[in-house]
Coordinates of C-alpha atoms and ligand atoms in Angstrom, one line a residue:
M1 CA -0.3 0.0 0.1
T2 CA 1.3 3.4 -1.0
A3 CA 2.2 5.6 2.1
L4 CA -0.2 8.7 2.3
L5 CA 1.1 12.3 3.7
D6 CA -1.3 11.4 7.0
D7 CA 0.7 8.1 7.7
V8 CA 4.1 9.9 8.1
D9 CA 5.3 12.1 11.2
F10 CA 7.4 14.7 9.3
A11 CA 8.1 17.1 12.3
G12 CA 11.7 18.1 11.9
R13 CA 12.3 15.9 8.8
T14 CA 14.1 17.2 5.2
V15 CA 11.6 16.2 2.8
L16 CA 12.0 16.1 -1.0
V17 CA 8.7 16.6 -2.8
R18 CA 8.2 16.3 -6.7
A19 CA 5.8 18.6 -7.9
D20 CA 4.7 19.4 -11.6
F21 CA 5.1 23.0 -12.0
N22 CA 5.4 23.1 -15.7
V23 CA 3.1 25.9 -16.3
P24 CA 2.6 28.0 -19.4
L25 CA 4.6 30.8 -19.7
A26 CA 4.7 34.0 -21.7
T27 CA 7.6 36.9 -22.1
V28 CA 5.9 40.5 -22.7
E29 CA 8.4 43.1 -22.8
G30 CA 11.6 41.0 -21.7
V31 CA 9.3 39.8 -18.3
T32 CA 8.4 36.3 -18.0
K33 CA 4.9 35.8 -16.7
I34 CA 3.1 32.4 -16.3
I35 CA -0.1 32.6 -18.1
D36 CA -1.9 29.9 -16.0
D37 CA -0.7 28.8 -12.6
G38 CA -3.3 26.3 -12.1
R39 CA -0.8 23.4 -11.4
I40 CA 1.2 25.4 -9.0
R41 CA -2.3 26.0 -7.5
A42 CA -3.4 22.5 -7.4
A43 CA 0.1 21.5 -5.5
L44 CA -0.7 23.7 -2.3
P45 CA -2.5 21.4 0.1
T46 CA 0.5 18.9 -0.3
F47 CA 2.8 21.9 0.6
S48 CA 0.6 23.6 3.0
Y49 CA 0.1 20.2 5.2
L50 CA 4.0 19.5 5.1
V51 CA 4.7 23.2 6.4
A52 CA 1.9 22.7 9.1
A53 CA 3.5 19.5 10.2
G54 CA 6.9 21.1 10.5
A55 CA 8.8 19.5 7.9
R56 CA 11.6 21.3 6.2
V57 CA 10.7 21.1 2.4
V58 CA 12.8 20.8 -0.5
V59 CA 11.0 21.1 -3.8
L60 CA 12.1 19.4 -7.1
A61 CA 10.3 20.6 -10.3
H62 CA 11.1 21.0 -14.2
L63 CA 9.8 23.5 -16.4
G64 CA 10.0 22.9 -20.3
R65 CA 12.3 20.7 -22.3
P66 CA 15.9 22.1 -21.9
K67 CA 17.4 19.1 -23.0
G68 CA 19.7 18.4 -20.2
S69 CA 21.4 21.9 -20.4
V70 CA 21.0 25.4 -18.4
V71 CA 18.4 27.5 -20.3
P72 CA 18.2 30.3 -18.5
A73 CA 14.3 31.2 -20.3
L74 CA 13.4 27.8 -18.0
S75 CA 14.5 29.0 -14.8
L76 CA 11.8 28.3 -12.1
T77 CA 12.5 32.0 -10.8
P78 CA 8.8 33.0 -11.9
V79 CA 7.9 29.9 -10.4
A80 CA 9.0 29.8 -7.2
A81 CA 7.8 33.6 -6.8
R82 CA 4.4 32.8 -7.6
F83 CA 4.3 29.5 -5.3
G84 CA 5.5 31.6 -2.4
E85 CA 3.1 34.5 -3.2
L86 CA 0.4 31.5 -3.0
L87 CA 1.5 29.4 -0.2
G88 CA 2.1 32.7 2.3
Q89 CA 5.9 32.4 2.5
A90 CA 9.1 33.1 0.8
V91 CA 10.5 30.1 -1.3
P92 CA 14.2 30.6 -2.1
L93 CA 15.2 29.4 -5.7
L94 CA 18.3 27.7 -5.3
P95 CA 20.4 28.2 -8.7
Q96 CA 21.8 24.9 -8.5
V97 CA 20.0 21.4 -9.3
C98 CA 22.1 19.7 -6.9
G99 CA 25.8 19.7 -5.2
D100 CA 27.6 20.9 -2.1
D101 CA 26.2 24.3 -1.9
V102 CA 22.7 22.8 -1.9
A103 CA 23.4 20.5 0.7
D104 CA 25.1 23.4 2.7
V105 CA 21.3 25.7 2.4
V106 CA 19.6 22.8 3.0
S107 CA 21.7 21.7 6.2
K108 CA 20.9 25.0 8.0
M109 CA 16.6 24.9 6.9
S110 CA 14.2 25.3 10.1
D111 CA 11.2 23.5 10.4
G112 CA 8.5 24.6 8.3
D113 CA 10.8 26.2 5.9
V114 CA 10.7 25.6 1.8
V115 CA 13.1 25.8 -0.6
M116 CA 13.5 24.5 -4.3
L117 CA 15.8 23.3 -6.7
E118 CA 16.4 24.9 -10.1
N119 CA 15.0 23.4 -13.1
V120 CA 15.6 19.3 -12.5
R121 CA 16.1 18.8 -16.7
F122 CA 18.9 21.2 -16.5
D123 CA 20.8 18.3 -15.6
P124 CA 21.1 15.7 -18.1
R125 CA 21.2 12.6 -15.7
E126 CA 17.5 13.5 -15.0
T127 CA 15.6 12.7 -17.9
S128 CA 18.9 10.0 -18.9
K129 CA 18.1 6.9 -20.8
D130 CA 20.9 5.2 -18.6
A131 CA 19.7 4.4 -15.4
S132 CA 22.8 4.5 -13.5
E133 CA 22.9 8.2 -14.6
R134 CA 19.9 8.7 -13.2
G135 CA 20.9 7.1 -10.0
D136 CA 23.7 9.2 -9.4
L137 CA 21.8 12.3 -9.2
A138 CA 18.9 10.5 -7.5
A139 CA 21.9 9.4 -5.0
S140 CA 22.8 12.8 -4.2
W141 CA 19.5 14.2 -3.7
S142 CA 18.7 11.3 -1.2
R143 CA 21.6 12.2 0.4
L144 CA 19.8 15.5 1.8
A145 CA 16.5 14.4 2.9
D146 CA 14.8 11.9 5.2
A147 CA 11.9 11.4 2.7
Y148 CA 10.5 11.9 0.0
V149 CA 6.8 12.6 -1.2
G150 CA 5.8 12.2 -4.7
D151 CA 3.2 14.7 -5.8
G152 CA 3.9 15.3 -9.8
F153 CA 1.0 13.8 -11.1
G154 CA 1.9 15.4 -14.7
V155 CA 5.1 13.1 -14.7
V156 CA 4.1 9.9 -12.8
H157 CA 4.5 8.2 -16.0
R158 CA 8.0 9.1 -16.5
E159 CA 11.2 7.0 -15.5
Q160 CA 13.1 10.1 -14.5
A161 CA 15.7 10.6 -11.7
S162 CA 13.4 13.1 -9.5
V163 CA 10.5 10.7 -10.2
T164 CA 11.2 7.2 -9.8
D165 CA 15.1 6.8 -8.9
V166 CA 15.3 9.2 -5.8
A167 CA 11.7 7.4 -4.6
R168 CA 13.4 4.2 -4.6
L169 CA 16.0 5.2 -2.4
L170 CA 13.9 7.1 0.3
P171 CA 11.3 6.4 2.4
S172 CA 8.0 7.7 0.4
A173 CA 4.9 8.6 0.2
A174 CA 2.1 10.1 -2.5
G175 CA 0.9 14.0 -2.1
R176 CA -2.0 15.0 -1.7
L177 CA -2.3 15.8 -5.5
V178 CA -1.4 12.5 -6.4
A179 CA -4.0 10.9 -4.0
T180 CA -6.5 12.9 -5.4
E181 CA -5.9 12.0 -8.8
L182 CA -5.4 8.4 -8.0
A183 CA -9.1 8.1 -6.0
A184 CA -11.1 9.9 -9.0
F185 CA -9.2 7.3 -11.6
S186 CA -9.6 4.2 -9.4
Q187 CA -13.5 4.7 -8.8
V188 CA -14.4 5.2 -12.6
L189 CA -12.0 2.2 -13.1
T190 CA -12.8 0.0 -10.9
D191 CA -16.0 1.1 -9.3
P192 CA -17.9 3.2 -11.6
A193 CA -21.9 4.0 -11.0
R194 CA -23.6 2.8 -14.2
P195 CA -24.9 3.8 -17.0
Y196 CA -21.2 4.9 -17.6
L197 CA -20.3 7.0 -20.5
V198 CA -17.3 7.8 -22.1
V199 CA -16.7 10.5 -24.3
L200 CA -13.6 10.2 -26.6
G201 CA -12.3 12.8 -29.1
G202 CA -9.3 14.6 -29.9
A203 CA -7.3 14.3 -33.0
K204 CA -6.2 10.8 -33.8
V205 CA -7.4 7.5 -33.1
S206 CA -3.9 6.2 -32.8
D207 CA -3.0 8.2 -29.5
K208 CA -6.5 6.7 -28.2
L209 CA -6.6 3.4 -29.3
A210 CA -5.2 1.8 -26.2
V211 CA -7.4 4.0 -24.0
L212 CA -10.0 2.5 -26.0
D213 CA -9.3 -1.4 -25.7
H214 CA -9.3 -0.9 -21.9
L215 CA -12.2 1.1 -21.2
I216 CA -14.2 -0.7 -23.8
N217 CA -14.4 -3.7 -21.3
N218 CA -16.5 -1.5 -18.1
V219 CA -18.4 0.8 -20.0
D220 CA -21.8 1.1 -21.0
R221 CA -21.6 3.7 -23.7
L222 CA -19.1 5.1 -25.7
L223 CA -19.6 8.5 -27.6
I224 CA -16.9 9.5 -30.2
G225 CA -16.3 12.9 -31.8
G226 CA -13.0 15.0 -32.7
G227 CA -11.0 14.3 -35.4
M228 CA -11.1 10.1 -34.6
A229 CA -14.6 10.2 -35.4
F230 CA -14.1 10.1 -39.1
T231 CA -11.7 7.0 -39.0
F232 CA -15.0 5.2 -37.6
L233 CA -17.2 7.2 -39.8
A234 CA -15.1 5.7 -42.8
A235 CA -15.0 2.3 -41.3
Q236 CA -18.6 2.0 -41.6
G237 CA -18.4 3.1 -45.3
Y238 CA -19.0 7.4 -45.2
D239 CA -17.3 9.3 -47.6
V240 CA -15.5 11.7 -44.8
G241 CA -14.1 14.3 -47.6
C242 CA -10.8 15.8 -46.8
S243 CA -11.6 15.1 -42.7
L244 CA -8.4 13.7 -40.7
L245 CA -8.5 10.1 -42.1
E246 CA -6.1 7.4 -40.6
E247 CA -6.4 4.7 -43.3
S248 CA -4.1 2.3 -41.4
M249 CA -6.3 2.3 -38.4
L250 CA -9.6 1.2 -40.0
D251 CA -8.8 -2.5 -39.6
L252 CA -8.3 -1.9 -36.0
V253 CA -11.3 0.3 -35.4
R254 CA -13.4 -2.4 -37.5
A255 CA -12.1 -4.5 -34.7
I256 CA -13.3 -2.6 -31.8
S257 CA -16.3 -2.0 -33.1
G258 CA -16.9 -5.8 -33.2
R259 CA -15.5 -6.3 -29.9
A260 CA -18.0 -3.4 -28.5
A261 CA -20.7 -5.3 -30.5
E262 CA -19.9 -8.4 -28.5
L263 CA -19.8 -7.1 -25.1
G264 CA -22.9 -5.2 -25.4
V265 CA -21.1 -1.6 -25.6
D266 CA -23.1 1.1 -27.9
I267 CA -20.4 3.2 -30.3
V268 CA -22.2 6.7 -30.5
L269 CA -20.9 8.8 -33.8
P270 CA -22.0 11.6 -34.8
T271 CA -24.8 12.5 -37.3
D272 CA -24.2 15.8 -38.2
V273 CA -20.8 17.9 -38.5
V274 CA -19.7 21.2 -38.7
V275 CA -17.4 21.1 -41.9
A276 CA -15.4 23.6 -44.0
R277 CA -12.9 23.8 -47.1
G278 CA -9.8 24.4 -44.4
L279 CA -9.0 25.1 -40.6
H280 CA -8.9 28.4 -41.7
D281 CA -11.5 29.2 -44.7
T282 CA -14.1 29.6 -41.8
V283 CA -16.8 31.3 -44.3
S284 CA -17.1 28.5 -45.6
A285 CA -18.3 26.6 -42.5
T286 CA -21.0 24.8 -42.6
V287 CA -23.4 21.9 -41.0
V288 CA -24.2 18.3 -43.1
P289 CA -25.4 15.1 -42.1
V290 CA -22.3 12.7 -41.9
N291 CA -23.9 11.2 -45.0
A292 CA -23.2 14.4 -47.0
I293 CA -19.7 15.8 -46.2
P294 CA -18.7 17.2 -49.7
S295 CA -15.3 15.7 -50.9
D296 CA -13.8 19.0 -50.8
H297 CA -14.3 19.8 -47.3
M298 CA -13.1 18.3 -43.8
G299 CA -14.9 17.6 -40.6
L300 CA -13.8 20.3 -37.8
D301 CA -16.4 20.0 -35.2
I302 CA -19.7 17.7 -34.3
G303 CA -22.9 19.2 -35.4
P304 CA -25.3 20.8 -33.5
V305 CA -27.9 17.7 -33.2
T306 CA -24.7 15.5 -32.1
A307 CA -23.9 18.2 -29.6
A308 CA -27.4 18.1 -28.1
A309 CA -27.4 14.3 -28.0
F310 CA -24.2 13.8 -26.6
S311 CA -25.2 16.2 -24.2
A312 CA -28.5 14.5 -23.2
E313 CA -26.4 11.2 -22.7
I314 CA -23.9 13.2 -20.3
V315 CA -27.2 14.5 -18.4
S316 CA -28.6 11.1 -17.7
A317 CA -25.5 9.0 -17.0
Q318 CA -23.9 7.9 -13.4
T319 CA -20.4 8.4 -14.6
V320 CA -19.0 10.4 -17.0
V321 CA -15.1 10.3 -18.5
W322 CA -14.3 12.4 -21.1
N323 CA -11.2 12.8 -22.9
G324 CA -10.2 14.7 -26.0
P325 CA -11.9 18.0 -27.6
M326 CA -15.1 17.1 -30.1
G327 CA -13.4 19.7 -32.6
V328 CA -10.9 22.2 -33.2
F329 CA -12.3 24.4 -30.2
E330 CA -9.1 26.5 -30.8
V331 CA -11.2 28.4 -33.5
P332 CA -14.3 29.8 -32.0
E333 CA -16.2 28.5 -35.3
F334 CA -15.3 24.7 -34.3
S335 CA -15.7 25.2 -30.9
A336 CA -19.2 24.8 -30.2
G337 CA -19.5 21.0 -30.0
T338 CA -16.6 21.3 -27.3
R339 CA -18.6 23.5 -25.4
A340 CA -21.9 21.9 -25.4
V341 CA -20.1 18.5 -24.0
A342 CA -18.1 20.7 -21.3
M343 CA -21.5 22.7 -20.2
A344 CA -23.4 19.0 -20.0
M345 CA -20.4 17.5 -17.9
A346 CA -20.4 20.5 -15.6
R347 CA -24.3 20.2 -15.5
S348 CA -24.6 16.5 -14.9
A349 CA -25.1 15.5 -11.6
A350 CA -22.6 12.0 -13.0
F351 CA -19.2 11.5 -11.4
T352 CA -17.6 13.7 -14.0
V353 CA -13.7 13.1 -14.6
V354 CA -12.0 14.8 -17.6
G355 CA -8.3 13.3 -18.6
G356 CA -6.5 14.4 -21.3
G357 CA -4.4 18.3 -21.6
D358 CA -5.8 19.9 -24.5
S359 CA -9.4 18.6 -22.9
A360 CA -8.7 20.7 -19.6
A361 CA -7.3 23.5 -21.4
A362 CA -10.6 23.7 -23.4
I363 CA -12.5 23.9 -20.5
R364 CA -10.6 27.0 -19.0
S365 CA -10.3 28.8 -22.5
L366 CA -14.0 28.2 -22.9
G367 CA -14.8 29.6 -19.6
I368 CA -16.2 26.6 -18.0
D369 CA -17.0 26.5 -14.5
E370 CA -14.2 23.6 -13.6
S371 CA -15.4 23.7 -9.8
A372 CA -18.3 22.1 -11.5
M373 CA -16.8 18.7 -12.7
S374 CA -15.9 16.3 -10.0
H375 CA -12.5 15.6 -11.1
I376 CA -10.1 17.3 -13.8
S377 CA -7.2 15.9 -14.3
T378 CA -4.0 17.7 -14.1
G379 CA -1.8 15.0 -16.0
G380 CA -2.4 14.8 -19.8
G381 CA -0.2 11.6 -20.2
A382 CA -0.4 10.1 -17.0
S383 CA -4.3 10.3 -17.4
L384 CA -4.3 8.6 -20.5
E385 CA -1.8 6.2 -19.2
L386 CA -4.2 5.5 -16.3
L387 CA -7.4 5.2 -18.5
E388 CA -5.4 2.6 -20.7
G389 CA -4.8 0.3 -17.5
R390 CA -1.3 0.8 -17.0
D391 CA 1.2 0.6 -14.2
L392 CA 2.7 4.2 -14.0
P393 CA 6.4 4.0 -13.0
G394 CA 6.3 7.0 -10.2
L395 CA 3.5 5.5 -8.3
L396 CA 5.1 1.9 -7.8
A397 CA 8.4 3.7 -7.1
L398 CA 6.7 4.9 -4.1
D399 CA 6.1 1.2 -2.7
E400 CA 9.9 0.4 -4.0
L401 CA 12.3 1.1 -0.9
V402 CA 15.7 -0.2 -2.7
E403 CA 18.2 1.1 -0.4
P404 CA 17.1 3.5 2.7
T405 CA 19.7 6.1 3.1
L406 CA 18.4 8.0 6.3
S407 CA 20.5 11.0 6.8
S408 CA 22.9 10.3 10.0
T409 CA 21.7 13.8 11.7
H410 CA 18.3 12.4 12.6
P411 CA 17.0 9.2 13.7
P412 CA 15.2 6.8 11.4
L413 CA 12.0 8.1 10.2
K414 CA 8.6 6.7 12.1
E415 CA 5.7 5.7 10.5
S416 CA 3.3 7.3 13.1
Ligands
ADP501 P1 -6.1 15.3 -25.3 O1 -5.1 16.1 -25.0 O2 -7.5 16.1 -24.7 O3 -5.7 14.1 -24.9 P2 -5.8 15.4 -28.0 O4 -4.4 15.8 -27.9 O5 -6.1 13.8 -28.5 O6 -6.6 15.9 -26.5 O7 -6.6 16.5 -29.1 C1 -6.6 17.6 -29.0 C2 -6.6 18.2 -30.2 O8 -7.5 17.5 -31.4 C3 -6.9 19.7 -30.6 O9 -5.7 20.5 -30.5 C4 -7.9 19.6 -31.3 O10 -8.1 21.0 -32.6 C5 -8.0 18.6 -32.3 N1 -9.0 18.2 -33.4 C6 -10.4 18.1 -32.2 N2 -11.3 17.7 -33.4 C7 -10.3 17.6 -34.5 C8 -10.9 17.7 -35.8 N3 -12.2 17.3 -36.6 N4 -9.8 17.6 -37.2 C9 -8.5 18.1 -36.8 N5 -8.2 17.8 -35.1 C10 -9.2 18.1 -34.2
MG502 MG1 -2.9 16.7 -26.3

């Protein structure tokens, strides 16, 4: 069983916490600003708890893809500043990822202090494919601390030094955010209230095939929109014009449809779609039934009849998992289907879970009330892997204590 924060006595202990603070940034007139601090906010319960418990907290986080070298534009400086504001105490950012200077600062921390190390991906060992290189970096971190808390849900599907290797070297617990994410996904994956509906969309079938393959065993109905719907429609013989069509997926889509029929799972496809000559040719946008897609048009959203039908299903279900926008929601002319589904999710009394980076972004950018959903995942890739039924390395590592290396200055960490 994975330990949770309440299982451990953190008072006076130095605790490494891996968080996902990979927020979107924009530089305006030379000043770098955080566009969306949702991920920082989502991590606050863990840090507030640890501070109140009297831990000495060392934050491990990454920003962007510096690919193992120091990229000043990807410094965690703005993140540490915002995090400190939200937490209500100063969070000094150490300019290094590891090393003697870090050890020196950490050794002088007081109970309740929080410091952040610089972007862990500035060090090439963080994401190295070589386990001994990763282990090397992880060991340098483990020597700083008595315990590890894994709370970076957005990275728990990665085999990386700050996610898995260091977790194996210290007594570990799952943070509040990871625990919340797991509780939501375990409810829909193991014990969903029925009817259980899954709404899938997004660009490609190939991205979602493993999710389809896993969920089909458990769901009652599957609603399909987005670009991937056109491969399903083509598999049924419809002419989809210039829509996104993955020819190589047609056989697999037919096989999945066949299995769904055997299992008694209804796959519901759009009956009308918004088409246009191109993504930027919004003047040509028009609604057509799926059997009348002009050969020089592409489908860019579900149509109003489909949106209403999907919404009605969402509102009357007991459990709804939604992954993938219904159309190219980034363009206002093609966002109505995604908006309708998001609003139905918000309105539904069902247990509603949103997975997928773009789906969560769509909810935010369309101004839908996020608090009306039961759970919006903070991890795109990680949430998809959970929906695929996979074990995530960052979660497994929390249970694998390979080599306890408790610091000599503290007595062994006790579970309370
Ligand atoms: P998520 O990140 O939520 O898992 P995806 O990454 O699978 O979602 O898909 C999101 C992308 O799918 C969006 O950028 C959106 O523009 C695109 N998309 C949705 N519908 C279509 C369509 N009909 N044709 C092309 N792209 C689409
Ligand atoms: Mg995506």
